[in-house]
Coordinates of C-alpha atoms in Angstrom, one line a residue:
Chain A
X1 CA -81.9 71.1 68.0
X2 CA -78.2 70.4 67.2
X3 CA -77.2 73.0 69.8
X4 CA -79.3 71.3 72.5
X5 CA -77.8 67.9 71.6
X6 CA -74.2 69.1 71.8
X7 CA -74.9 70.7 75.1
X8 CA -76.1 67.4 76.5
X9 CA -73.1 65.7 75.1
X10 CA -70.8 68.3 76.7
X11 CA -72.5 67.7 80.1
X12 CA -71.8 64.0 79.7
X13 CA -68.2 64.6 78.8
X14 CA -67.7 67.1 81.7
X15 CA -69.2 64.7 84.1
X16 CA -66.9 61.9 83.0
X17 CA -63.9 64.3 83.6
X18 CA -65.1 65.2 87.1
X19 CA -65.5 61.6 88.0
X20 CA -62.1 60.9 86.7
X21 CA -60.4 63.5 88.8
X22 CA -62.2 63.3 92.1
X23 CA -60.4 60.0 92.6
X24 CA -57.0 61.7 92.8
X25 CA -57.2 63.1 96.4
X26 CA -57.9 59.6 97.8
X27 CA -54.6 58.2 96.6
X28 CA -52.4 60.4 98.8
X29 CA -50.9 58.4 101.7
X30 CA -50.3 59.7 105.1
X31 CA -46.8 60.5 106.4
X32 CA -46.6 57.5 108.7
X33 CA -43.7 55.1 108.6
X34 CA -44.4 52.2 106.4
X35 CA -42.6 49.0 105.6
X36 CA -43.1 46.8 102.6
X37 CA -42.7 43.1 103.1
X38 CA -42.5 41.2 99.8
X39 CA -43.4 37.6 100.5
X40 CA -44.5 34.4 98.9
X41 CA -47.9 32.9 98.7
X42 CA -48.4 30.6 101.7
X43 CA -47.3 33.2 104.3
X44 CA -50.4 35.3 103.9
X45 CA -52.1 34.2 107.1
X46 CA -48.9 34.2 109.1
X47 CA -47.9 37.8 108.2
X48 CA -51.4 39.1 108.6
X49 CA -51.3 38.3 112.3
X50 CA -47.5 39.0 112.7
X51 CA -47.7 42.5 111.2
X52 CA -50.4 43.5 113.6
X53 CA -48.3 42.1 116.5
X54 CA -45.2 43.9 115.3
X55 CA -47.1 47.2 114.9
X56 CA -48.3 47.0 118.5
X57 CA -44.8 45.9 119.7
X58 CA -43.2 48.8 117.9
X59 CA -45.7 51.3 119.3
X60 CA -44.9 50.1 122.8
X61 CA -41.2 50.2 122.3
X62 CA -40.8 53.5 120.6
X63 CA -44.2 55.2 120.6
X64 CA -44.1 55.3 116.8
X65 CA -46.8 54.1 114.5
X66 CA -45.7 51.7 111.7
X67 CA -47.8 50.3 109.0
X68 CA -46.7 47.1 107.2
X69 CA -47.7 46.8 103.6
X70 CA -47.8 43.3 102.4
X71 CA -47.3 41.8 98.9
X72 CA -47.7 38.1 98.1
X73 CA -47.1 36.0 95.0
X74 CA -45.0 33.1 93.7
X75 CA -41.6 33.3 95.3
X76 CA -39.7 33.6 92.0
X77 CA -42.1 36.1 90.6
X78 CA -41.8 38.3 93.7
X79 CA -38.0 38.2 93.5
X80 CA -38.2 39.3 89.9
X81 CA -40.5 42.2 90.9
X82 CA -38.0 43.4 93.6
X83 CA -35.2 43.2 91.0
X84 CA -37.4 45.3 88.6
X85 CA -37.9 47.9 91.3
X86 CA -40.6 46.9 93.7
X87 CA -39.6 48.9 96.8
X88 CA -39.4 46.0 99.4
X89 CA -37.9 46.8 102.7
X90 CA -37.7 43.2 103.7
X91 CA -38.1 40.1 101.6
X92 CA -39.5 36.8 103.1
X93 CA -39.4 34.3 100.3
X94 CA -39.5 30.5 99.8
X95 CA -36.0 30.0 98.5
X96 CA -32.5 31.1 99.2
X97 CA -31.9 31.2 95.5
X98 CA -34.6 33.9 95.1
X99 CA -32.9 36.2 97.6
X100 CA -29.5 35.4 96.1
X101 CA -30.9 36.5 92.7
X102 CA -31.9 39.9 94.2
X103 CA -28.5 40.3 95.8
X104 CA -26.6 39.4 92.6
X105 CA -28.8 41.4 90.1
X106 CA -29.3 44.6 92.1
X107 CA -26.6 44.7 94.8
X108 CA -29.3 45.9 97.2
X109 CA -28.8 42.9 99.6
X110 CA -25.5 42.1 101.1
X111 CA -24.0 38.9 99.5
X112 CA -23.6 37.0 102.8
X113 CA -27.1 37.9 104.0
X114 CA -27.7 34.4 105.3
X115 CA -25.3 35.0 108.2
X116 CA -26.8 38.2 109.4
X117 CA -29.7 36.5 111.2
X118 CA -29.8 33.3 113.4
X119 CA -30.6 29.9 111.9
X120 CA -29.4 30.7 108.4
X121 CA -31.9 33.6 108.3
X122 CA -34.8 31.2 108.5
X123 CA -36.9 32.0 111.5
X124 CA -39.3 29.2 110.7
X125 CA -39.0 26.0 108.7
X126 CA -41.5 23.7 107.1
X127 CA -41.5 20.3 105.5
X128 CA -43.3 18.4 102.7
X129 CA -46.2 16.1 103.7
X130 CA -49.0 14.3 101.9
X131 CA -52.6 15.5 101.9
X132 CA -55.0 12.7 101.1
X133 CA -58.8 12.4 100.9
X134 CA -60.7 11.5 104.0
X135 CA -60.3 7.8 105.0
X136 CA -57.2 7.6 102.8
X137 CA -58.9 5.4 100.1
X138 CA -55.7 4.6 98.3
X139 CA -53.9 3.7 101.5
X140 CA -51.0 6.0 101.1
X141 CA -48.6 5.8 103.9
X142 CA -45.1 6.7 102.6
X143 CA -43.3 7.6 99.4
X144 CA -43.3 4.1 97.7
X145 CA -47.1 4.3 97.6
X146 CA -47.0 7.3 95.3
X147 CA -45.6 5.4 92.4
X148 CA -48.3 2.6 92.5
X149 CA -50.5 2.3 89.4
X150 CA -53.7 4.3 89.6
X151 CA -52.4 6.8 92.2
X152 CA -52.7 10.4 91.0
X153 CA -50.2 12.7 92.5
X154 CA -50.7 16.5 92.5
X155 CA -47.5 18.6 92.6
X156 CA -46.7 21.9 90.8
X157 CA -44.1 22.4 88.2
X158 CA -40.6 22.6 89.7
X159 CA -39.5 24.9 86.9
X160 CA -41.9 27.6 88.1
X161 CA -42.7 26.8 91.7
X162 CA -40.4 27.0 94.7
X163 CA -42.5 24.6 96.6
X164 CA -42.5 22.1 93.8
X165 CA -38.7 22.0 94.0
X166 CA -38.8 21.0 97.7
X167 CA -41.4 18.3 96.7
X168 CA -39.0 17.0 94.1
X169 CA -36.0 17.0 96.4
X170 CA -38.0 15.4 99.2
X171 CA -38.9 12.5 96.9
X172 CA -35.4 12.3 95.7
X173 CA -33.9 12.2 99.2
X174 CA -36.2 9.4 100.2
X175 CA -35.5 7.3 97.1
X176 CA -31.7 7.9 97.2
X177 CA -31.7 6.7 100.8
X178 CA -34.0 3.8 100.3
X179 CA -32.4 2.6 97.0
X180 CA -28.8 3.5 98.1
X181 CA -27.8 5.2 94.8
X182 CA -28.6 8.0 92.4
X183 CA -30.0 5.6 89.7
X184 CA -32.6 4.3 92.2
X185 CA -33.6 8.0 92.9
X186 CA -33.9 8.7 89.2
X187 CA -36.1 5.7 88.5
X188 CA -38.3 6.6 91.5
X189 CA -38.9 10.2 90.6
X190 CA -39.4 9.4 86.9
X191 CA -42.1 7.0 88.0
X192 CA -43.6 9.4 90.4
X193 CA -44.0 12.2 87.8
X194 CA -45.7 9.7 85.5
X195 CA -48.4 9.7 88.1
X196 CA -48.8 13.5 88.0
X197 CA -51.8 14.4 85.7
X198 CA -51.3 18.2 85.8
X199 CA -48.3 20.4 86.7
X200 CA -49.7 23.6 88.1
X201 CA -47.4 26.7 88.1
X202 CA -47.6 27.4 91.8
X203 CA -48.2 25.8 95.2
X204 CA -51.6 27.4 95.8
X205 CA -52.7 26.5 92.3
X206 CA -51.9 22.9 93.0
X207 CA -53.8 23.0 96.3
X208 CA -56.8 24.4 94.5
X209 CA -56.6 21.7 91.8
X210 CA -56.6 19.0 94.5
X211 CA -59.0 20.6 97.0
X212 CA -61.5 22.5 94.8
X213 CA -61.4 20.7 91.5
X214 CA -61.2 17.3 93.2
X215 CA -58.4 16.0 91.0
X216 CA -55.8 13.5 92.3
X217 CA -55.4 11.2 95.2
X218 CA -52.6 12.8 97.0
X219 CA -51.2 16.4 97.2
X220 CA -47.6 17.0 97.9
X221 CA -47.8 20.1 100.0
X222 CA -46.0 22.3 102.5
X223 CA -46.9 21.1 106.0
X224 CA -48.3 24.6 106.7
X225 CA -50.4 24.6 103.5
X226 CA -51.7 21.1 104.3
X227 CA -52.8 22.2 107.8
X228 CA -54.3 25.4 106.5
X229 CA -56.3 23.5 103.9
X230 CA -57.5 21.2 106.6
X231 CA -58.5 24.1 108.8
X232 CA -60.1 26.2 106.1
X233 CA -61.9 23.5 104.1
X234 CA -62.8 21.1 106.8
X235 CA -61.0 18.2 108.5
X236 CA -63.9 16.0 107.4
X237 CA -62.7 16.0 103.8
X238 CA -58.9 15.5 104.1
X239 CA -56.2 13.9 106.1
X240 CA -52.5 14.6 106.5
X241 CA -50.1 11.7 106.0
X242 CA -46.6 12.2 107.2
X243 CA -43.9 10.2 105.3
X244 CA -41.0 8.6 107.2
X245 CA -38.5 11.0 105.6
X246 CA -38.9 14.4 104.1
X247 CA -37.0 17.6 103.5
X248 CA -36.4 20.5 105.8
X249 CA -37.4 23.6 103.9
X250 CA -35.9 26.9 105.3
X251 CA -37.8 29.9 103.9
X252 CA -35.4 32.7 104.4
X253 CA -35.9 36.4 105.3
X254 CA -33.6 39.3 104.5
X255 CA -33.3 43.0 104.8
X256 CA -33.1 44.9 101.5
X257 CA -30.2 47.2 102.4
X258 CA -30.5 49.4 99.3
X259 CA -34.2 50.1 99.8
X260 CA -34.2 50.6 103.6
X261 CA -31.4 53.1 103.3
X262 CA -33.3 55.0 100.6
X263 CA -36.5 54.9 102.6
X264 CA -34.8 55.6 106.0
X265 CA -36.4 52.6 107.4
X266 CA -33.4 50.5 108.4
X267 CA -34.0 50.5 112.1
X268 CA -37.6 49.5 112.0
X269 CA -37.0 46.9 109.3
X270 CA -34.2 45.3 111.3
X271 CA -36.5 45.3 114.3
X272 CA -39.2 43.7 112.2
X273 CA -37.0 40.8 111.2
X274 CA -35.6 40.3 114.7
X275 CA -39.2 40.2 116.0
X276 CA -39.7 37.1 114.0
X277 CA -37.2 35.4 116.3
X278 CA -38.8 36.7 119.5
X279 CA -41.2 34.7 121.7
X280 CA -44.2 36.3 120.1
X281 CA -42.9 35.8 116.6
X282 CA -42.1 32.2 117.2
X283 CA -45.5 31.6 118.8
X284 CA -47.2 33.1 115.8
X285 CA -45.1 31.0 113.4
X286 CA -46.1 27.8 115.2
X287 CA -49.8 28.9 115.4
X288 CA -49.7 29.3 111.6
X289 CA -48.3 25.8 111.2
X290 CA -44.7 26.8 110.6
X291 CA -42.1 24.9 112.6
X292 CA -40.4 27.6 114.7
X293 CA -36.6 27.8 114.6
X294 CA -36.6 28.1 118.4
X295 CA -39.3 25.6 119.5
X296 CA -38.6 26.4 123.2
X297 CA -40.2 29.8 122.7
X298 CA -43.4 28.5 121.1
X299 CA -46.6 27.1 122.6
X300 CA -46.3 23.4 123.5
X301 CA -49.8 22.8 122.3
X302 CA -49.0 24.1 118.8
X303 CA -45.7 22.1 118.7
X304 CA -47.6 18.9 119.4
X305 CA -49.2 19.2 115.9
X306 CA -45.9 18.7 114.2
X307 CA -45.1 14.9 114.0
X308 CA -41.5 13.7 114.3
X309 CA -39.9 12.5 111.1
X310 CA -36.5 12.3 109.6
X311 CA -35.6 15.6 107.9
X312 CA -33.0 16.1 105.3
X313 CA -31.6 19.6 104.7
X314 CA -30.7 21.2 101.5
X315 CA -27.1 21.0 102.6
X316 CA -27.1 17.3 101.8
X317 CA -27.7 18.4 98.2
X318 CA -24.7 20.7 98.4
X319 CA -27.0 23.8 99.0
X320 CA -29.2 25.4 96.4
X321 CA -26.3 26.7 94.5
X322 CA -25.5 23.1 93.4
X323 CA -29.0 21.6 93.6
X324 CA -30.6 24.3 91.4
X325 CA -28.5 23.8 88.2
X326 CA -28.2 20.1 88.7
X327 CA -31.9 19.3 89.0
X328 CA -33.9 22.2 87.6
X329 CA -31.9 24.0 85.0
X330 CA -32.8 23.4 81.3
X331 CA -31.6 19.9 80.5
X332 CA -31.2 19.1 84.2
X333 CA -32.4 16.0 85.9
X334 CA -36.0 17.1 86.0
X335 CA -36.1 17.7 82.3
X336 CA -34.4 14.3 81.7
X337 CA -36.8 12.3 83.8
X338 CA -39.9 14.2 82.8
X339 CA -39.2 13.8 79.0
X340 CA -38.4 10.2 79.4
X341 CA -41.6 9.6 81.4
X342 CA -44.0 11.3 79.0
Chain B
X1 CA -65.6 39.4 82.7
X2 CA -66.9 38.5 79.3
X3 CA -67.4 42.1 78.2
X4 CA -63.9 42.3 76.7
X5 CA -64.7 40.1 73.8
X6 CA -67.8 42.0 72.7
X7 CA -65.7 44.6 71.0
X8 CA -64.3 42.2 68.4
X9 CA -67.5 42.5 66.4
X10 CA -68.2 46.2 66.0
X11 CA -71.6 46.5 64.4
X12 CA -71.0 48.7 61.5
X13 CA -72.5 49.6 58.2
X14 CA -76.1 49.7 59.4
X15 CA -76.4 53.3 58.4
X16 CA -75.2 52.5 54.9
X17 CA -77.5 49.5 54.4
X18 CA -80.6 51.2 55.9
X19 CA -81.5 53.3 52.8
X20 CA -81.3 50.2 50.5
X21 CA -83.8 48.2 52.5
X22 CA -87.5 48.5 51.9
X23 CA -89.3 50.5 54.6
X24 CA -90.0 47.3 56.4
X25 CA -92.1 48.0 59.5
X26 CA -94.2 44.9 58.8
X27 CA -93.7 41.7 60.6
X28 CA -92.5 39.6 57.7
X29 CA -88.8 39.1 57.6
X30 CA -86.8 40.5 54.7
X31 CA -85.1 37.1 54.1
X32 CA -88.5 35.4 54.0
X33 CA -87.8 32.2 56.0
X34 CA -90.4 30.2 57.7
X35 CA -91.6 31.0 61.2
X36 CA -90.2 27.7 62.5
X37 CA -86.7 28.6 61.3
X38 CA -86.9 32.0 62.8
X39 CA -88.0 30.7 66.2
X40 CA -85.3 28.0 66.2
X41 CA -82.7 30.6 65.5
X42 CA -84.0 32.8 68.3
X43 CA -84.2 29.8 70.7
X44 CA -80.6 28.9 69.9
X45 CA -79.4 32.5 70.5
X46 CA -81.2 32.8 73.8
X47 CA -80.3 29.4 75.0
X48 CA -76.6 30.0 74.2
X49 CA -76.7 33.4 76.0
X50 CA -78.4 31.8 79.0
X51 CA -75.9 29.0 79.2
X52 CA -72.7 31.0 78.7
X53 CA -73.6 34.4 80.1
X54 CA -76.6 34.4 82.4
X55 CA -75.8 31.1 84.2
X56 CA -72.2 32.0 85.2
X57 CA -73.4 35.5 86.2
X58 CA -76.1 34.0 88.3
X59 CA -73.6 31.7 89.9
X60 CA -71.3 34.6 90.8
X61 CA -74.2 36.3 92.7
X62 CA -75.4 33.1 94.3
X63 CA -71.9 32.3 95.6
X64 CA -71.5 35.9 96.8
X65 CA -74.6 35.8 98.9
X66 CA -74.1 32.2 100.1
X67 CA -72.8 33.3 103.5
X68 CA -75.5 35.9 103.9
X69 CA -75.8 39.6 103.4
X70 CA -73.8 40.4 106.5
X71 CA -70.8 38.5 105.2
X72 CA -71.2 40.1 101.8
X73 CA -71.2 43.6 103.3
X74 CA -68.2 42.7 105.4
X75 CA -66.2 41.5 102.4
X76 CA -66.9 44.6 100.2
X77 CA -66.4 47.1 103.0
X78 CA -63.2 45.7 104.4
X79 CA -60.3 48.2 104.0
X80 CA -58.4 46.2 101.4
X81 CA -61.5 45.7 99.3
X82 CA -62.4 49.4 99.5
X83 CA -58.8 50.3 98.5
X84 CA -59.1 47.9 95.5
X85 CA -62.5 49.4 94.5
X86 CA -61.0 53.0 94.7
X87 CA -58.0 52.0 92.7
X88 CA -60.0 50.3 90.0
X89 CA -62.3 53.3 89.7
X90 CA -59.3 55.7 89.7
X91 CA -57.4 53.7 87.0
X92 CA -60.5 53.4 84.8
X93 CA -61.3 57.1 85.5
X94 CA -57.9 58.1 84.1
X95 CA -57.6 55.5 81.3
X96 CA -61.1 56.1 79.8
X97 CA -60.8 59.9 79.3
X98 CA -57.3 59.4 78.0
X99 CA -58.5 56.9 75.5
X100 CA -61.4 59.1 74.6
X101 CA -59.1 61.8 73.5
X102 CA -56.7 59.4 71.8
X103 CA -59.6 57.5 70.1
X104 CA -61.2 60.6 68.6
X105 CA -57.9 61.9 67.5
X106 CA -56.8 58.7 65.9
X107 CA -60.0 57.9 64.2
X108 CA -60.3 61.5 63.0
X109 CA -56.8 61.3 61.5
X110 CA -57.5 57.9 59.8
X111 CA -61.0 58.6 58.6
X112 CA -60.7 62.2 57.4
X113 CA -57.1 62.6 56.2
X114 CA -54.8 60.9 53.7
X115 CA -51.2 60.6 54.8
X116 CA -48.3 58.3 54.5
X117 CA -48.2 55.5 57.1
X118 CA -52.0 55.6 57.6
X119 CA -52.4 51.9 57.2
X120 CA -49.5 51.4 59.6
X121 CA -51.3 53.6 62.2
X122 CA -54.5 51.7 61.6
X123 CA -52.7 48.4 62.2
X124 CA -50.9 49.7 65.3
X125 CA -54.2 50.6 66.9
X126 CA -55.1 46.9 66.9
X127 CA -51.8 45.9 68.6
X128 CA -53.2 45.6 72.1
X129 CA -55.9 43.2 70.8
X130 CA -53.4 41.0 69.2
X131 CA -50.8 40.7 71.9
X132 CA -51.2 38.9 75.2
X133 CA -52.0 41.3 78.2
X134 CA -49.1 39.7 80.1
X135 CA -46.7 41.1 77.4
X136 CA -48.5 44.4 77.6
X137 CA -47.5 44.5 81.3
X138 CA -44.0 43.3 80.7
X139 CA -43.4 46.1 78.1
X140 CA -43.7 48.7 81.0
X141 CA -41.5 46.7 83.2
X142 CA -38.9 46.6 80.5
X143 CA -39.4 50.4 79.9
X144 CA -39.6 51.7 83.4
X145 CA -38.3 48.8 85.7
X146 CA -35.2 49.2 87.8
X147 CA -33.2 47.2 85.3
X148 CA -34.3 49.3 82.3
X149 CA -32.4 52.1 80.7
X150 CA -34.7 54.6 82.4
X151 CA -34.5 52.8 85.7
X152 CA -31.5 54.7 87.3
X153 CA -32.9 58.1 86.2
X154 CA -36.3 57.3 87.7
X155 CA -34.8 56.1 90.9
X156 CA -32.6 59.2 91.3
X157 CA -35.6 61.5 90.9
X158 CA -37.8 59.3 93.1
X159 CA -40.3 58.6 90.4
X160 CA -42.3 55.4 90.8
X161 CA -44.0 54.1 87.7
X162 CA -44.1 50.3 87.8
X163 CA -45.5 48.7 91.0
X164 CA -47.4 52.0 91.6
X165 CA -50.4 53.8 90.3
X166 CA -48.8 55.2 87.1
X167 CA -47.8 51.7 86.0
X168 CA -51.3 50.4 86.5
X169 CA -52.8 53.3 84.6
X170 CA -50.3 53.0 81.7
X171 CA -51.0 49.2 81.4
X172 CA -54.8 49.9 81.5
X173 CA -54.6 52.6 78.9
X174 CA -52.5 50.3 76.7
X175 CA -54.9 47.3 76.8
X176 CA -58.0 49.5 76.3
X177 CA -57.0 52.0 73.7
X178 CA -58.3 50.2 70.7
X179 CA -61.9 50.1 72.0
X180 CA -62.9 53.7 71.2
X181 CA -60.9 54.0 68.0
X182 CA -62.2 50.8 66.7
X183 CA -65.8 51.9 67.2
X184 CA -65.3 55.3 65.6
X185 CA -63.1 54.5 62.6
X186 CA -65.6 52.5 60.5
X187 CA -68.3 55.0 61.2
X188 CA -66.3 58.1 60.4
X189 CA -64.9 56.5 57.3
X190 CA -68.4 55.7 56.2
X191 CA -69.7 59.2 56.9
X192 CA -66.9 60.8 54.8
X193 CA -66.0 64.4 55.0
X194 CA -68.9 65.9 53.1
X195 CA -70.7 67.4 56.1
X196 CA -67.5 68.8 57.6
X197 CA -66.6 70.3 54.2
X198 CA -70.0 71.9 54.0
X199 CA -69.7 73.4 57.5
X200 CA -66.3 74.8 56.7
X201 CA -67.6 76.2 53.4
X202 CA -70.3 78.0 55.4
X203 CA -67.6 79.6 57.5
X204 CA -67.5 77.5 60.6
X205 CA -64.2 77.2 62.4
X206 CA -62.5 73.8 62.7
X207 CA -63.4 73.5 66.4
X208 CA -67.0 74.5 65.8
X209 CA -67.3 72.0 63.0
X210 CA -66.0 69.3 65.4
X211 CA -68.5 70.2 68.1
X212 CA -71.6 70.8 65.9
X213 CA -71.1 68.4 63.0
X214 CA -68.7 65.6 63.8
X215 CA -69.4 64.9 67.4
X216 CA -73.2 64.7 67.0
X217 CA -72.6 62.2 64.2
X218 CA -70.4 59.9 66.1
X219 CA -71.7 60.2 69.6
X220 CA -73.5 56.9 69.8
X221 CA -70.5 55.0 68.6
X222 CA -68.4 57.1 71.0
X223 CA -70.6 56.2 73.9
X224 CA -70.5 52.5 73.0
X225 CA -66.7 52.7 72.8
X226 CA -66.5 54.4 76.1
X227 CA -68.7 51.8 77.8
X228 CA -66.6 48.9 76.4
X229 CA -63.4 50.7 77.2
X230 CA -64.6 51.3 80.7
X231 CA -65.7 47.7 81.2
X232 CA -62.4 46.3 80.1
X233 CA -60.4 48.9 82.1
X234 CA -62.1 47.9 85.3
X235 CA -61.8 44.2 84.5
X236 CA -58.3 44.0 83.2
X237 CA -56.2 41.3 85.0
X238 CA -53.1 40.2 83.1
X239 CA -51.3 43.4 82.2
X240 CA -52.2 45.0 85.6
X241 CA -51.1 41.9 87.5
X242 CA -47.6 42.2 86.0
X243 CA -47.1 45.9 86.9
X244 CA -49.0 45.9 90.2
X245 CA -46.5 44.6 92.7
X246 CA -49.6 43.1 94.6
X247 CA -49.3 45.3 97.6
X248 CA -52.5 44.7 99.7
X249 CA -54.7 47.8 100.1
X250 CA -52.5 49.8 97.7
X251 CA -51.8 48.4 94.3
X252 CA -54.3 45.6 94.1
X253 CA -57.2 46.4 91.7
X254 CA -60.5 44.6 92.1
X255 CA -59.7 41.7 89.8
X256 CA -56.4 41.1 91.6
X257 CA -58.2 41.3 94.9
X258 CA -60.6 38.7 93.8
X259 CA -57.7 36.4 92.9
X260 CA -56.1 37.0 96.3
X261 CA -59.3 36.2 98.2
X262 CA -59.8 33.1 96.2
X263 CA -56.3 31.9 96.9
X264 CA -56.9 32.5 100.6
X265 CA -59.8 30.1 100.5
X266 CA -62.0 33.0 101.2
X267 CA -64.5 32.1 98.5
X268 CA -67.5 34.0 99.7
X269 CA -65.5 37.2 99.9
X270 CA -63.9 36.5 96.5
X271 CA -67.3 36.1 94.9
X272 CA -68.7 39.1 96.7
X273 CA -66.0 41.4 95.2
X274 CA -66.4 39.6 91.9
X275 CA -70.2 40.3 92.0
X276 CA -69.4 44.0 92.6
X277 CA -67.2 44.0 89.6
X278 CA -70.0 42.4 87.6
X279 CA -72.4 45.0 89.0
X280 CA -70.2 47.8 87.8
X281 CA -70.2 46.3 84.3
X282 CA -74.0 45.8 84.4
X283 CA -74.4 49.4 85.6
X284 CA -72.5 50.8 82.6
X285 CA -74.7 48.7 80.3
X286 CA -77.8 50.0 82.1
X287 CA -76.6 53.5 81.6
X288 CA -76.3 52.7 77.9
X289 CA -79.8 51.3 77.7
X290 CA -81.3 54.3 79.5
X291 CA -79.6 56.7 77.2
X292 CA -80.7 54.7 74.2
X293 CA -84.2 54.7 75.5
X294 CA -84.2 58.5 76.2
X295 CA -82.8 59.3 72.8
X296 CA -84.4 56.6 70.8
X297 CA -85.6 58.9 68.0
X298 CA -82.2 60.4 67.5
X299 CA -80.5 57.1 67.4
X300 CA -82.9 55.8 64.8
X301 CA -81.7 58.6 62.6
X302 CA -78.1 57.5 62.8
X303 CA -77.6 54.0 63.9
X304 CA -78.5 51.4 66.6
X305 CA -76.9 48.8 68.7

């Protein structure tokens, strides 16, 4: 009896082991050239189509097959992963500061990487717009409407989210121009953040809060995210409101020199980034609601979707190197106004 | 999924209590309360279960099939989803046997031997339960990441640990290792060493004693531990998320793939993959039920869940 039992048990154990090890063979990758593009959240749709286009282009040019592996996450988190050893060949992130961090911490990216590609290494730009519920029930037209009583604004936490920093600076830029001085800007953003019921950690989280959970009256969002939400979730539910002034966000791209040299992928990685500036690359950017750096190459029908508005660049804040510590470091302006507000 | 929390209440001690109870096969309850009380309690338990377990589970399946069976099949047979399923099964397939060996070894050591630092080992086994999974993941980044002490060595030798399969497996092993040990330790302690001693006295070798005396005694607890361990290994999100690197079709496990699909507004596909994950969990529970049913007489002799 005991013997029989143990035999059964042995069979079970052996079966477990067999199941465990059959999986091994499937993990082996083929010897094809691969590139790893480490990117931030809202570029998923863009790079899905772009990677396919590039693989076809590369096949035509060189006859070689290339497969692009794609990783997405919060911009800061992704930079951290590359610093910790994620083998990115190219990084396409939300903030200059994130690529700078990789350059400084690892030395794998050349310090003046911004100058290596046209347009400050930003093949596409975006801006911050408002997404409101259909019919715009709170009559939100421009920045001053956001600080009115009873208006709930959804924006993520600028401490953790790259997109949220652009939101903050867009609001600041407007208020500083309208009020004429820094104090006016401080008062405005302090009031604005009093109307924020939840600070999500990332841009997609904030979009989900607004769209799925139905919280808030207005979402401060990337223009491309707002268009995408409209497209994916139905234009019968939301409207885009474009303020008179906003910020020009330049999500940069860079080659990770240290990694491409180790992988022997420099040539194809460089071609990949250059392809972003080609006619096809610019067309795809515009199709995916990014403002192309070279609008003359993109489709006029796609460009028509981008309304004209006054755009302020990060340069007017002295670049990220100055803006980051001034506004978002511990004890910086955001901490001051947010504490005072709560 | 909710499976993870089940383990915090290991049902123990039934074997010890059983002999003290009257041979109660009659319908009257040992505590002697009124029928009304009994039915109220049962209703509360079932109602609670329905509300917090069955309803969400049903919602997952309803959402998954909302776009029709075709869309469901497309979502779960798409290459990235298939890669995620394979990776999840592979990671669990390595982590569970590893923890099986570790769990038996640790509980054997704790239950059958006296040694210095025994209580420390006992406490350490619980560590993964008490620290956040995110920290469990970060530990491996700090150990094996490019900025760690080991980083340059690993890079020189072309060894990838974090942001690759080994990191995912390590993180999974770490968060799931208490499951089997926690099931076994109370039982083995309760059983004591008398039977093993008898076997040894009768001339059995240590190995033979293990196969023919210890293992048959613990196998139901072992099976239960393996099932819980497996469910958690497949469902783990936090720790794996930290070490994954999120490369589509390569280092995304099923829970991570669900999150990605959800964030892409691809709700039907997200729930389709989630339902598959739930199915895998249900499948392990069904395996357990079938085994219990097949071996009902033997279990009654030892213990029951």
